[in-house]
mmCIF file of C-alpha atoms in Angstrom:
data_model
loop_
_atom_site.group_PDB
_atom_site.id
_atom_site.type_symbol
_atom_site.label_atom_id
_atom_site.label_comp_id
_atom_site.label_asym_id
_atom_site.label_seq_id
_atom_site.Cartn_x
_atom_site.Cartn_y
_atom_site.Cartn_z
ATOM 1 C CA MET A 170 17.568 13.479 -2.020
ATOM 2 C CA PRO A 171 17.341 12.966 1.896
ATOM 3 C CA ALA A 172 15.794 15.109 4.314
ATOM 4 C CA TYR A 173 16.297 15.465 7.946
ATOM 5 C CA VAL A 174 13.971 16.472 10.603
ATOM 6 C CA VAL A 175 15.890 18.124 13.452
ATOM 7 C CA VAL A 176 14.091 18.115 17.015
ATOM 8 C CA GLU A 177 15.131 19.925 20.134
ATOM 9 C CA VAL A 178 12.724 18.938 22.911
ATOM 10 C CA THR A 179 11.727 19.607 26.506
ATOM 11 C CA VAL A 180 9.238 17.639 27.898
ATOM 12 C CA LYS A 181 7.057 19.238 30.175
ATOM 13 C CA ASP A 182 4.725 15.536 31.344
ATOM 14 C CA ALA A 183 6.833 12.737 31.099
ATOM 15 C CA GLU A 184 3.687 10.039 30.991
ATOM 16 C CA THR A 185 2.349 11.802 28.180
ATOM 17 C CA TYR A 186 5.748 11.898 26.194
ATOM 18 C CA GLU A 187 5.674 8.150 26.961
ATOM 19 C CA LYS A 188 2.995 7.707 24.936
ATOM 20 C CA TYR A 189 4.025 9.940 22.157
ATOM 21 C CA LYS A 190 7.143 7.705 22.156
ATOM 22 C CA GLN A 191 4.982 4.671 21.267
ATOM 23 C CA LEU A 192 2.720 6.243 18.217
ATOM 24 C CA ALA A 193 5.410 8.164 16.769
ATOM 25 C CA PRO A 194 8.139 5.540 15.011
ATOM 26 C CA PRO A 195 5.542 3.614 13.190
ATOM 27 C CA THR A 196 3.862 7.031 11.415
ATOM 28 C CA ILE A 197 7.743 7.734 10.436
ATOM 29 C CA GLY A 198 8.225 4.100 9.070
ATOM 30 C CA LEU A 199 5.019 4.550 7.114
ATOM 31 C CA TYR A 200 6.500 7.475 5.162
ATOM 32 C CA GLY A 201 10.189 5.710 4.424
ATOM 33 C CA GLY A 202 11.576 7.793 7.406
ATOM 34 C CA ARG A 203 14.019 6.143 10.199
ATOM 35 C CA TYR A 204 16.152 7.431 13.306
ATOM 36 C CA LEU A 205 19.022 8.610 13.007
ATOM 37 C CA ALA A 206 19.646 10.103 16.848
ATOM 38 C CA ARG A 207 16.977 9.518 19.724
ATOM 39 C CA GLY A 208 17.620 11.079 23.089
ATOM 40 C CA GLY A 209 21.005 9.600 23.122
ATOM 41 C CA ARG A 210 24.153 11.453 25.112
ATOM 42 C CA THR A 211 24.918 15.491 23.902
ATOM 43 C CA GLU A 212 27.294 17.661 24.856
ATOM 44 C CA VAL A 213 27.306 20.912 23.583
ATOM 45 C CA LEU A 214 30.929 21.668 21.745
ATOM 46 C CA GLU A 215 30.706 25.328 20.582
ATOM 47 C CA GLY A 216 27.521 27.947 21.440
ATOM 48 C CA ALA A 217 25.310 28.055 24.305
ATOM 49 C CA TRP A 218 22.567 24.941 23.386
ATOM 50 C CA ASP A 219 20.900 23.759 26.442
ATOM 51 C CA VAL A 220 18.952 20.429 25.010
ATOM 52 C CA PRO A 221 16.967 18.589 27.069
ATOM 53 C CA ARG A 222 16.094 16.144 24.530
ATOM 54 C CA PHE A 223 17.591 16.034 20.841
ATOM 55 C CA VAL A 224 16.530 14.103 17.580
ATOM 56 C CA ILE A 225 17.048 13.365 14.109
ATOM 57 C CA LEU A 226 14.758 11.705 11.782
ATOM 58 C CA GLU A 227 16.096 11.020 8.133
ATOM 59 C CA PHE A 228 13.560 10.629 5.284
ATOM 60 C CA PRO A 229 14.045 9.569 1.575
ATOM 61 C CA SER A 230 12.888 13.236 0.403
ATOM 62 C CA TYR A 231 11.957 16.635 1.618
ATOM 63 C CA GLU A 232 8.790 15.894 0.193
ATOM 64 C CA ARG A 233 8.234 12.427 2.165
ATOM 65 C CA ALA A 234 9.338 14.540 5.643
ATOM 66 C CA ARG A 235 6.582 16.724 4.804
ATOM 67 C CA GLU A 236 3.737 14.764 3.786
ATOM 68 C CA TRP A 237 4.603 12.447 7.091
ATOM 69 C CA TRP A 238 4.361 15.705 9.721
ATOM 70 C CA ASN A 239 1.010 16.595 7.696
ATOM 71 C CA SER A 240 -0.260 13.201 7.702
ATOM 72 C CA PRO A 241 -3.540 11.884 9.649
ATOM 73 C CA GLU A 242 -1.187 8.859 10.527
ATOM 74 C CA TYR A 243 0.688 11.333 12.508
ATOM 75 C CA ALA A 244 -1.673 13.929 13.719
ATOM 76 C CA PRO A 245 -2.650 12.001 17.217
ATOM 77 C CA ALA A 246 0.979 11.401 18.032
ATOM 78 C CA LYS A 247 1.888 15.162 17.286
ATOM 79 C CA ALA A 248 -1.243 16.586 19.169
ATOM 80 C CA LEU A 249 0.051 14.271 22.233
ATOM 81 C CA ARG A 250 3.904 15.962 21.833
ATOM 82 C CA GLN A 251 2.657 19.194 21.575
ATOM 83 C CA ALA A 252 0.498 18.683 24.812
ATOM 84 C CA CYS A 253 3.456 17.429 26.670
ATOM 85 C CA THR A 254 6.623 19.162 25.182
ATOM 86 C CA GLN A 255 8.131 22.369 23.885
ATOM 87 C CA THR A 256 9.453 21.500 20.825
ATOM 88 C CA ASP A 257 11.752 23.444 18.367
ATOM 89 C CA MET A 258 11.441 20.963 14.587
ATOM 90 C CA LEU A 259 13.784 21.710 11.862
ATOM 91 C CA LEU A 260 12.997 20.658 8.291
ATOM 92 C CA VAL A 261 16.435 20.376 6.054
ATOM 93 C CA GLU A 262 17.213 19.124 2.864
ATOM 94 C CA GLY A 263 20.274 16.855 2.399
ATOM 95 C CA LEU A 264 22.900 16.170 -0.359
ATOM 96 C CA PRO A 265 22.764 13.547 -2.550
ATOM 97 C CA PRO A 266 24.048 10.521 -2.477
ATOM 98 C CA GLY A 267 28.049 11.051 -3.655
ATOM 99 C CA ALA A 268 27.467 14.923 -4.295
ATOM 100 C CA ASP A 269 30.231 17.182 -3.217
ATOM 101 C CA PRO A 270 29.378 19.433 0.095
ATOM 102 C CA ALA A 271 31.456 22.210 -1.131
ATOM 103 C CA ALA A 272 28.693 22.399 -4.206
ATOM 104 C CA ARG A 273 25.514 23.806 -2.343
ATOM 105 C CA GLN A 274 27.060 26.890 -0.471
#
């Protein structure tokens, strides 16, 4: 069952964040992850979000996403990101392929 890491990022140090953007992608791939959205255009349709940068990652499972986030490979990139941004990050379990979305409520 897939899992998604949803990230809202406010960059405070653009130069350091550029380094992070180089280090993070290879670590994501090592754990079977991929970007679904990465800093593209956003528009608030409802609510009061103020999202300067938004990222969505997909992993093959909840466990693989946790392994990536806690991994020694990601640790240097994570430290950079935590030093140069304000980040809100959420891990959410997806539905199994072909599942009826109404089945989980």
